[in-house]
Amino acid sequence: MGSIQGQMNGVWSAVAAATGGAGAAVMFVGAKHDVGISEVARAFAELAAERAAKSAWLIDLDFFGPGQFSALGGAQASFKGPYDMTFGVTPFWRAQPRAPDGAQGEGAVVSYKTTIPKLYVSRFNRTALASNQKLQVAPAPDYWRAVRRSVDLTIVDAPPLEQSRAGLALAADMDGVILVIDGAKSDVRESIDLRDEVVGRGGRCLGIVVTGQSSPALKFSENR
């Protein structure tokens, strides 16, 4: 898809205008797996870390893939951590079935400080779950309020809707959702359907990032 870091200024401006910037949580989501959602989310997270006073978080909702932790260097990069991500409240993830002691898999998602200054990335910790447990995503307004008090900008990388609906479960808790489509493969109908899915779950669409080999430079357009 080519370098996209330099194209993130437009995204930053739209997010800042819509959310005020400080303490915001935004999510990137697309309909298909090959449109570059993770690459766009990571590029924006790197920019957010560069401009953050305290820190930026990149949360990967694809718990079972190699994901953002590996893309940023992973175990080879000597990241500092893991750090707890619960903030003392019920987080957005739940272990099902619940353990007999009432634990909900609080340690199943942890964060690491990456080699990029002020950027933290999440990682799924399978050892925190019993063999019969699975991780589910659910709305958690109190959790996101706690995150906003401590983190300058949180970026959520949601899996494509064709693989998982996890992102939709968090749409209403976000300050904004940014759609990612491939200009060479996607059509107008796909972007409208994607927007309607997000809005239907209480989310606020801030715009669309268009990727694709035929359009290597990302474009951002208002789509509220």
Short mmCIF file of N, CA and C in Angstrom, two decimals, residues 53-214:
data_model
loop_
_atom_site.label_atom_id
_atom_site.label_comp_id
_atom_site.label_asym_id
_atom_site.label_seq_id
_atom_site.Cartn_x
_atom_site.Cartn_y
_atom_site.Cartn_z
N ALA A 53 1.02 14.61 24.80
CA ALA A 53 1.74 15.15 25.96
C ALA A 53 2.17 14.01 26.87
N LYS A 54 1.29 13.01 27.04
CA LYS A 54 1.60 11.88 27.93
C LYS A 54 1.80 10.59 27.15
N SER A 55 0.75 10.12 26.51
CA SER A 55 0.86 8.84 25.81
C SER A 55 -0.28 8.64 24.83
N ALA A 56 -0.07 7.72 23.91
CA ALA A 56 -1.11 7.25 22.99
C ALA A 56 -1.15 5.73 23.09
N TRP A 57 -2.34 5.20 23.00
CA TRP A 57 -2.54 3.74 23.07
C TRP A 57 -3.04 3.23 21.74
N LEU A 58 -2.53 2.09 21.34
CA LEU A 58 -3.04 1.38 20.17
C LEU A 58 -3.60 0.06 20.66
N ILE A 59 -4.91 -0.08 20.60
CA ILE A 59 -5.58 -1.28 21.08
C ILE A 59 -6.01 -2.14 19.90
N ASP A 60 -5.57 -3.38 19.91
CA ASP A 60 -5.82 -4.32 18.81
C ASP A 60 -6.94 -5.26 19.22
N LEU A 61 -8.08 -5.18 18.52
CA LEU A 61 -9.21 -6.04 18.85
C LEU A 61 -9.13 -7.42 18.20
N ASP A 62 -8.14 -7.62 17.33
CA ASP A 62 -7.93 -8.95 16.76
C ASP A 62 -7.05 -9.72 17.72
N PHE A 63 -7.68 -10.34 18.72
CA PHE A 63 -6.93 -10.96 19.81
C PHE A 63 -6.06 -12.13 19.36
N PHE A 64 -6.45 -12.81 18.31
CA PHE A 64 -5.78 -14.06 17.96
C PHE A 64 -4.79 -13.93 16.81
N GLY A 65 -4.71 -12.78 16.17
CA GLY A 65 -3.76 -12.61 15.08
C GLY A 65 -2.42 -12.13 15.61
N PRO A 66 -1.38 -12.11 14.77
CA PRO A 66 -0.09 -11.58 15.21
C PRO A 66 -0.19 -10.11 15.54
N GLY A 67 -1.01 -9.38 14.79
CA GLY A 67 -1.46 -8.06 15.15
C GLY A 67 -0.42 -6.97 15.30
N GLN A 68 -0.88 -5.92 15.97
CA GLN A 68 -0.10 -4.70 16.10
C GLN A 68 1.15 -4.90 16.95
N PHE A 69 1.08 -5.73 17.96
CA PHE A 69 2.25 -6.00 18.80
C PHE A 69 3.41 -6.50 17.95
N SER A 70 3.14 -7.46 17.08
CA SER A 70 4.18 -7.99 16.21
C SER A 70 4.62 -6.99 15.16
N ALA A 71 3.67 -6.24 14.61
CA ALA A 71 3.99 -5.28 13.56
C ALA A 71 4.93 -4.18 14.06
N LEU A 72 4.84 -3.87 15.34
CA LEU A 72 5.69 -2.83 15.91
C LEU A 72 7.02 -3.37 16.43
N GLY A 73 7.24 -4.64 16.27
CA GLY A 73 8.52 -5.23 16.68
C GLY A 73 8.39 -6.40 17.62
N GLY A 74 7.31 -6.42 18.39
CA GLY A 74 6.99 -7.56 19.23
C GLY A 74 8.09 -7.95 20.20
N ALA A 75 8.23 -9.26 20.37
CA ALA A 75 9.19 -9.81 21.33
C ALA A 75 10.62 -9.45 20.99
N GLN A 76 10.89 -9.12 19.73
CA GLN A 76 12.25 -8.80 19.31
C GLN A 76 12.67 -7.38 19.74
N ALA A 77 11.71 -6.57 20.15
CA ALA A 77 11.99 -5.16 20.38
C ALA A 77 12.22 -4.78 21.84
N SER A 78 12.18 -5.75 22.73
CA SER A 78 12.40 -5.50 24.16
C SER A 78 11.44 -4.44 24.71
N PHE A 79 10.15 -4.62 24.40
CA PHE A 79 9.15 -3.71 24.92
C PHE A 79 9.11 -3.79 26.45
N LYS A 80 8.77 -2.68 27.09
CA LYS A 80 8.58 -2.67 28.53
C LYS A 80 7.14 -3.07 28.85
N GLY A 81 6.98 -3.93 29.82
CA GLY A 81 5.65 -4.39 30.20
C GLY A 81 5.67 -5.84 30.59
N PRO A 82 4.54 -6.49 30.71
CA PRO A 82 3.20 -5.94 30.42
C PRO A 82 2.66 -5.06 31.54
N TYR A 83 1.75 -4.16 31.14
CA TYR A 83 1.08 -3.28 32.08
C TYR A 83 -0.41 -3.60 32.11
N ASP A 84 -0.99 -3.45 33.30
CA ASP A 84 -2.43 -3.65 33.46
C ASP A 84 -3.20 -2.61 32.69
N MET A 85 -4.32 -3.01 32.10
CA MET A 85 -5.13 -2.09 31.31
C MET A 85 -6.54 -1.91 31.85
N THR A 86 -6.79 -2.30 33.10
CA THR A 86 -8.16 -2.29 33.59
C THR A 86 -8.55 -0.99 34.28
N PHE A 87 -7.59 -0.22 34.80
CA PHE A 87 -7.87 1.03 35.50
C PHE A 87 -8.81 0.83 36.69
N GLY A 88 -8.86 -0.37 37.22
CA GLY A 88 -9.68 -0.62 38.40
C GLY A 88 -11.16 -0.69 38.15
N VAL A 89 -11.58 -0.73 36.87
CA VAL A 89 -13.00 -0.85 36.55
C VAL A 89 -13.19 -2.04 35.60
N THR A 90 -14.43 -2.41 35.39
CA THR A 90 -14.70 -3.51 34.47
C THR A 90 -14.33 -3.10 33.06
N PRO A 91 -13.41 -3.82 32.42
CA PRO A 91 -12.95 -3.43 31.08
C PRO A 91 -13.94 -3.82 29.99
N PHE A 92 -13.57 -3.51 28.74
CA PHE A 92 -14.46 -3.80 27.62
C PHE A 92 -14.41 -5.25 27.19
N TRP A 93 -13.52 -6.03 27.74
CA TRP A 93 -13.46 -7.45 27.41
C TRP A 93 -13.97 -8.28 28.59
N ARG A 94 -14.56 -9.43 28.25
CA ARG A 94 -15.11 -10.33 29.26
C ARG A 94 -14.72 -11.76 28.92
N ALA A 95 -14.35 -12.51 29.93
CA ALA A 95 -14.08 -13.94 29.74
C ALA A 95 -15.38 -14.70 29.97
N GLN A 96 -15.73 -15.54 29.03
CA GLN A 96 -16.94 -16.36 29.13
C GLN A 96 -16.59 -17.83 28.96
N PRO A 97 -17.13 -18.72 29.80
CA PRO A 97 -17.95 -18.42 30.99
C PRO A 97 -17.10 -17.80 32.10
N ARG A 98 -17.77 -17.08 32.98
CA ARG A 98 -17.06 -16.44 34.09
C ARG A 98 -16.46 -17.51 35.00
N ALA A 99 -15.30 -17.22 35.56
CA ALA A 99 -14.63 -18.17 36.46
C ALA A 99 -15.42 -18.30 37.76
N PRO A 100 -15.31 -19.45 38.45
CA PRO A 100 -16.03 -19.65 39.71
C PRO A 100 -15.77 -18.58 40.75
N ASP A 101 -14.58 -17.97 40.73
CA ASP A 101 -14.27 -16.92 41.70
C ASP A 101 -14.76 -15.55 41.27
N GLY A 102 -15.46 -15.49 40.14
CA GLY A 102 -16.01 -14.23 39.66
C GLY A 102 -15.10 -13.45 38.74
N ALA A 103 -13.88 -13.92 38.57
CA ALA A 103 -12.95 -13.21 37.68
C ALA A 103 -13.46 -13.22 36.25
N GLN A 104 -13.23 -12.12 35.53
CA GLN A 104 -13.72 -11.99 34.16
C GLN A 104 -12.58 -11.90 33.15
N GLY A 105 -11.43 -12.44 33.52
CA GLY A 105 -10.31 -12.40 32.58
C GLY A 105 -9.70 -11.03 32.46
N GLU A 106 -9.64 -10.31 33.58
CA GLU A 106 -9.15 -8.93 33.55
C GLU A 106 -7.73 -8.83 32.96
N GLY A 107 -6.92 -9.83 33.17
CA GLY A 107 -5.55 -9.79 32.67
C GLY A 107 -5.37 -10.34 31.27
N ALA A 108 -6.47 -10.56 30.58
CA ALA A 108 -6.39 -11.16 29.24
C ALA A 108 -5.94 -10.18 28.17
N VAL A 109 -6.02 -8.89 28.45
CA VAL A 109 -5.50 -7.86 27.53
C VAL A 109 -4.57 -6.97 28.34
N VAL A 110 -3.33 -6.88 27.91
CA VAL A 110 -2.33 -6.08 28.61
C VAL A 110 -1.68 -5.13 27.60
N SER A 111 -0.90 -4.18 28.09
CA SER A 111 -0.23 -3.25 27.19
C SER A 111 1.27 -3.26 27.40
N TYR A 112 1.98 -2.85 26.36
CA TYR A 112 3.43 -2.74 26.40
C TYR A 112 3.84 -1.37 25.89
N LYS A 113 4.93 -0.85 26.48
CA LYS A 113 5.49 0.40 25.98
C LYS A 113 6.42 0.07 24.83
N THR A 114 6.12 0.60 23.66
CA THR A 114 6.90 0.26 22.47
C THR A 114 8.18 1.09 22.41
N THR A 115 8.99 0.83 21.41
CA THR A 115 10.22 1.60 21.22
C THR A 115 9.93 2.98 20.64
N ILE A 116 8.70 3.21 20.20
CA ILE A 116 8.30 4.55 19.75
C ILE A 116 7.91 5.36 20.98
N PRO A 117 8.55 6.48 21.22
CA PRO A 117 8.26 7.25 22.43
C PRO A 117 6.77 7.53 22.61
N LYS A 118 6.30 7.26 23.83
CA LYS A 118 4.93 7.54 24.28
C LYS A 118 3.85 6.67 23.63
N LEU A 119 4.24 5.66 22.87
CA LEU A 119 3.26 4.78 22.24
C LEU A 119 3.21 3.43 22.96
N TYR A 120 2.00 3.04 23.37
CA TYR A 120 1.75 1.74 23.99
C TYR A 120 0.87 0.91 23.06
N VAL A 121 1.08 -0.39 23.08
CA VAL A 121 0.30 -1.28 22.24
C VAL A 121 -0.25 -2.43 23.08
N SER A 122 -1.45 -2.86 22.77
CA SER A 122 -2.06 -3.95 23.53
C SER A 122 -1.62 -5.31 22.99
N ARG A 123 -1.79 -6.32 23.84
CA ARG A 123 -1.51 -7.70 23.42
C ARG A 123 -2.45 -8.63 24.17
N PHE A 124 -2.94 -9.62 23.49
CA PHE A 124 -3.80 -10.63 24.10
C PHE A 124 -2.94 -11.59 24.92
N ASN A 125 -3.36 -11.84 26.16
CA ASN A 125 -2.65 -12.73 27.07
C ASN A 125 -3.49 -13.97 27.32
N ARG A 126 -3.29 -14.98 26.51
CA ARG A 126 -4.12 -16.19 26.58
C ARG A 126 -3.99 -16.90 27.91
N THR A 127 -2.85 -16.77 28.59
CA THR A 127 -2.64 -17.48 29.85
C THR A 127 -3.56 -16.99 30.96
N ALA A 128 -4.19 -15.83 30.78
CA ALA A 128 -5.11 -15.30 31.79
C ALA A 128 -6.47 -15.98 31.75
N LEU A 129 -6.71 -16.78 30.71
CA LEU A 129 -8.00 -17.47 30.56
C LEU A 129 -7.85 -18.95 30.81
N ALA A 130 -8.91 -19.56 31.31
CA ALA A 130 -8.96 -21.01 31.44
C ALA A 130 -9.15 -21.61 30.05
N SER A 131 -8.87 -22.89 29.92
CA SER A 131 -8.93 -23.55 28.61
C SER A 131 -10.33 -23.52 28.00
N ASN A 132 -11.36 -23.41 28.85
CA ASN A 132 -12.73 -23.42 28.34
C ASN A 132 -13.30 -22.01 28.15
N GLN A 133 -12.49 -20.99 28.36
CA GLN A 133 -12.98 -19.62 28.28
C GLN A 133 -12.65 -18.97 26.94
N LYS A 134 -13.52 -18.09 26.51
CA LYS A 134 -13.30 -17.26 25.34
C LYS A 134 -13.45 -15.80 25.74
N LEU A 135 -12.86 -14.94 24.94
CA LEU A 135 -12.92 -13.52 25.23
C LEU A 135 -13.97 -12.85 24.37
N GLN A 136 -14.84 -12.07 24.99
CA GLN A 136 -15.88 -11.33 24.29
C GLN A 136 -15.70 -9.83 24.55
N VAL A 137 -16.16 -9.03 23.60
CA VAL A 137 -16.08 -7.57 23.70
C VAL A 137 -17.48 -7.03 23.97
N ALA A 138 -17.57 -6.06 24.87
CA ALA A 138 -18.87 -5.50 25.23
C ALA A 138 -18.72 -4.02 25.57
N PRO A 139 -19.81 -3.25 25.47
CA PRO A 139 -19.75 -1.84 25.85
C PRO A 139 -19.29 -1.68 27.29
N ALA A 140 -18.53 -0.61 27.55
CA ALA A 140 -18.01 -0.37 28.90
C ALA A 140 -17.75 1.13 29.08
N PRO A 141 -18.80 1.94 29.17
CA PRO A 141 -18.62 3.40 29.25
C PRO A 141 -17.71 3.83 30.39
N ASP A 142 -17.83 3.20 31.57
CA ASP A 142 -16.99 3.58 32.71
C ASP A 142 -15.51 3.33 32.40
N TYR A 143 -15.24 2.26 31.69
CA TYR A 143 -13.86 1.95 31.35
C TYR A 143 -13.27 3.03 30.45
N TRP A 144 -13.99 3.42 29.43
CA TRP A 144 -13.47 4.41 28.49
C TRP A 144 -13.35 5.78 29.13
N ARG A 145 -14.21 6.09 30.10
CA ARG A 145 -14.04 7.34 30.84
C ARG A 145 -12.74 7.32 31.63
N ALA A 146 -12.42 6.17 32.22
CA ALA A 146 -11.17 6.05 32.97
C ALA A 146 -9.96 6.17 32.04
N VAL A 147 -10.06 5.57 30.86
CA VAL A 147 -8.97 5.66 29.89
C VAL A 147 -8.74 7.11 29.47
N ARG A 148 -9.80 7.83 29.19
CA ARG A 148 -9.68 9.22 28.73
C ARG A 148 -8.98 10.11 29.75
N ARG A 149 -9.13 9.79 31.03
CA ARG A 149 -8.49 10.60 32.07
C ARG A 149 -6.98 10.40 32.10
N SER A 150 -6.48 9.29 31.54
CA SER A 150 -5.07 8.96 31.65
C SER A 150 -4.30 8.97 30.34
N VAL A 151 -5.00 8.80 29.22
CA VAL A 151 -4.35 8.65 27.92
C VAL A 151 -4.79 9.78 26.99
N ASP A 152 -3.83 10.40 26.32
CA ASP A 152 -4.16 11.52 25.43
C ASP A 152 -5.06 11.09 24.29
N LEU A 153 -4.70 10.00 23.63
CA LEU A 153 -5.50 9.53 22.50
C LEU A 153 -5.39 8.01 22.41
N THR A 154 -6.54 7.35 22.36
CA THR A 154 -6.59 5.90 22.24
C THR A 154 -7.10 5.54 20.85
N ILE A 155 -6.37 4.69 20.16
CA ILE A 155 -6.71 4.28 18.81
C ILE A 155 -7.06 2.80 18.85
N VAL A 156 -8.25 2.46 18.42
CA VAL A 156 -8.72 1.08 18.41
C VAL A 156 -8.69 0.55 16.98
N ASP A 157 -7.96 -0.53 16.79
CA ASP A 157 -7.88 -1.21 15.50
C ASP A 157 -8.88 -2.36 15.52
N ALA A 158 -10.01 -2.18 14.85
CA ALA A 158 -11.07 -3.19 14.86
C ALA A 158 -10.87 -4.17 13.71
N PRO A 159 -11.17 -5.44 13.92
CA PRO A 159 -11.09 -6.40 12.82
C PRO A 159 -12.15 -6.10 11.77
N PRO A 160 -11.94 -6.50 10.53
CA PRO A 160 -12.95 -6.25 9.49
C PRO A 160 -14.26 -6.93 9.83
N LEU A 161 -15.35 -6.31 9.43
CA LEU A 161 -16.67 -6.84 9.78
C LEU A 161 -16.92 -8.20 9.17
N GLU A 162 -16.26 -8.54 8.06
CA GLU A 162 -16.46 -9.85 7.48
C GLU A 162 -15.87 -10.95 8.36
N GLN A 163 -15.01 -10.59 9.32
CA GLN A 163 -14.40 -11.56 10.21
C GLN A 163 -14.95 -11.50 11.62
N SER A 164 -15.30 -10.31 12.09
CA SER A 164 -15.75 -10.14 13.47
C SER A 164 -16.58 -8.88 13.61
N ARG A 165 -17.55 -8.91 14.52
CA ARG A 165 -18.38 -7.73 14.80
C ARG A 165 -17.91 -7.02 16.07
N ALA A 166 -16.72 -7.35 16.54
CA ALA A 166 -16.23 -6.81 17.81
C ALA A 166 -16.21 -5.28 17.80
N GLY A 167 -15.80 -4.69 16.68
CA GLY A 167 -15.74 -3.24 16.63
C GLY A 167 -17.08 -2.58 16.83
N LEU A 168 -18.13 -3.17 16.29
CA LEU A 168 -19.47 -2.59 16.42
C LEU A 168 -19.92 -2.55 17.88
N ALA A 169 -19.46 -3.51 18.66
CA ALA A 169 -19.84 -3.54 20.07
C ALA A 169 -19.30 -2.33 20.83
N LEU A 170 -18.21 -1.75 20.33
CA LEU A 170 -17.60 -0.60 21.01
C LEU A 170 -17.92 0.73 20.33
N ALA A 171 -18.65 0.70 19.23
CA ALA A 171 -18.87 1.91 18.43
C ALA A 171 -19.45 3.06 19.25
N ALA A 172 -20.42 2.78 20.09
CA ALA A 172 -21.08 3.84 20.86
C ALA A 172 -20.18 4.40 21.95
N ASP A 173 -19.17 3.66 22.36
CA ASP A 173 -18.25 4.13 23.40
C ASP A 173 -17.14 5.01 22.84
N MET A 174 -16.98 5.03 21.53
CA MET A 174 -15.92 5.81 20.90
C MET A 174 -16.34 7.27 20.70
N ASP A 175 -15.36 8.15 20.68
CA ASP A 175 -15.63 9.54 20.32
C ASP A 175 -15.81 9.71 18.83
N GLY A 176 -15.31 8.76 18.07
CA GLY A 176 -15.48 8.80 16.63
C GLY A 176 -15.00 7.52 15.99
N VAL A 177 -15.56 7.19 14.83
CA VAL A 177 -15.19 6.00 14.07
C VAL A 177 -14.77 6.45 12.68
N ILE A 178 -13.65 5.92 12.21
CA ILE A 178 -13.13 6.25 10.89
C ILE A 178 -13.19 4.99 10.03
N LEU A 179 -13.84 5.09 8.90
CA LEU A 179 -14.01 3.95 8.00
C LEU A 179 -12.81 3.84 7.08
N VAL A 180 -12.42 2.61 6.77
CA VAL A 180 -11.30 2.36 5.86
C VAL A 180 -11.80 1.52 4.70
N ILE A 181 -11.64 2.03 3.49
CA ILE A 181 -12.03 1.28 2.30
C ILE A 181 -10.89 1.31 1.28
N ASP A 182 -10.89 0.35 0.39
CA ASP A 182 -9.89 0.28 -0.68
C ASP A 182 -10.48 0.91 -1.93
N GLY A 183 -9.87 1.99 -2.39
CA GLY A 183 -10.40 2.69 -3.56
C GLY A 183 -10.39 1.86 -4.82
N ALA A 184 -9.51 0.84 -4.87
CA ALA A 184 -9.42 0.00 -6.06
C ALA A 184 -10.41 -1.16 -6.03
N LYS A 185 -10.95 -1.48 -4.84
CA LYS A 185 -11.80 -2.66 -4.72
C LYS A 185 -13.20 -2.35 -4.19
N SER A 186 -13.32 -1.32 -3.36
CA SER A 186 -14.59 -1.02 -2.73
C SER A 186 -15.43 -0.09 -3.60
N ASP A 187 -16.72 -0.12 -3.38
CA ASP A 187 -17.60 0.79 -4.11
C ASP A 187 -18.36 1.66 -3.12
N VAL A 188 -19.13 2.59 -3.66
CA VAL A 188 -19.87 3.52 -2.82
C VAL A 188 -20.84 2.79 -1.91
N ARG A 189 -21.46 1.75 -2.42
CA ARG A 189 -22.43 1.00 -1.63
C ARG A 189 -21.80 0.40 -0.39
N GLU A 190 -20.57 -0.09 -0.54
CA GLU A 190 -19.89 -0.70 0.61
C GLU A 190 -19.65 0.33 1.71
N SER A 191 -19.21 1.53 1.33
CA SER A 191 -18.94 2.55 2.34
C SER A 191 -20.23 3.01 3.01
N ILE A 192 -21.31 3.09 2.25
CA ILE A 192 -22.60 3.49 2.85
C ILE A 192 -23.09 2.42 3.81
N ASP A 193 -22.98 1.16 3.41
CA ASP A 193 -23.41 0.06 4.29
C ASP A 193 -22.58 0.04 5.57
N LEU A 194 -21.28 0.27 5.43
CA LEU A 194 -20.40 0.27 6.59
C LEU A 194 -20.76 1.41 7.54
N ARG A 195 -20.98 2.59 6.96
CA ARG A 195 -21.39 3.73 7.78
C ARG A 195 -22.69 3.43 8.51
N ASP A 196 -23.65 2.85 7.80
CA ASP A 196 -24.96 2.57 8.40
C ASP A 196 -24.83 1.56 9.54
N GLU A 197 -23.93 0.59 9.39
CA GLU A 197 -23.70 -0.39 10.46
C GLU A 197 -23.18 0.32 11.71
N VAL A 198 -22.22 1.21 11.53
CA VAL A 198 -21.63 1.91 12.67
C VAL A 198 -22.66 2.83 13.33
N VAL A 199 -23.35 3.62 12.53
CA VAL A 199 -24.35 4.54 13.06
C VAL A 199 -25.48 3.77 13.74
N GLY A 200 -25.85 2.62 13.17
CA GLY A 200 -26.90 1.81 13.75
C GLY A 200 -26.56 1.27 15.12
N ARG A 201 -25.27 1.19 15.44
CA ARG A 201 -24.84 0.74 16.76
C ARG A 201 -24.47 1.90 17.67
N GLY A 202 -24.88 3.11 17.28
CA GLY A 202 -24.65 4.27 18.13
C GLY A 202 -23.33 4.96 17.91
N GLY A 203 -22.60 4.60 16.87
CA GLY A 203 -21.31 5.21 16.60
C GLY A 203 -21.43 6.51 15.82
N ARG A 204 -20.36 7.28 15.85
CA ARG A 204 -20.29 8.56 15.13
C ARG A 204 -19.19 8.46 14.08
N CYS A 205 -19.55 8.47 12.84
CA CYS A 205 -18.58 8.37 11.75
C CYS A 205 -17.96 9.73 11.47
N LEU A 206 -16.64 9.79 11.56
CA LEU A 206 -15.94 11.05 11.31
C LEU A 206 -15.50 11.20 9.87
N GLY A 207 -15.38 10.10 9.14
CA GLY A 207 -14.94 10.20 7.76
C GLY A 207 -14.45 8.87 7.22
N ILE A 208 -13.85 8.92 6.04
CA ILE A 208 -13.41 7.72 5.33
C ILE A 208 -11.95 7.90 4.91
N VAL A 209 -11.14 6.88 5.17
CA VAL A 209 -9.80 6.82 4.63
C VAL A 209 -9.83 5.86 3.45
N VAL A 210 -9.34 6.32 2.31
CA VAL A 210 -9.35 5.51 1.09
C VAL A 210 -7.93 5.03 0.81
N THR A 211 -7.76 3.72 0.74
CA THR A 211 -6.46 3.14 0.42
C THR A 211 -6.55 2.44 -0.94
N GLY A 212 -5.47 1.81 -1.35
CA GLY A 212 -5.50 1.04 -2.59
C GLY A 212 -4.33 1.36 -3.48
N GLN A 213 -3.89 0.36 -4.25
CA GLN A 213 -2.73 0.53 -5.11
C GLN A 213 -2.96 1.59 -6.17
N SER A 214 -4.18 1.73 -6.62
CA SER A 214 -4.45 2.74 -7.64
C SER A 214 -4.53 4.14 -7.06
#
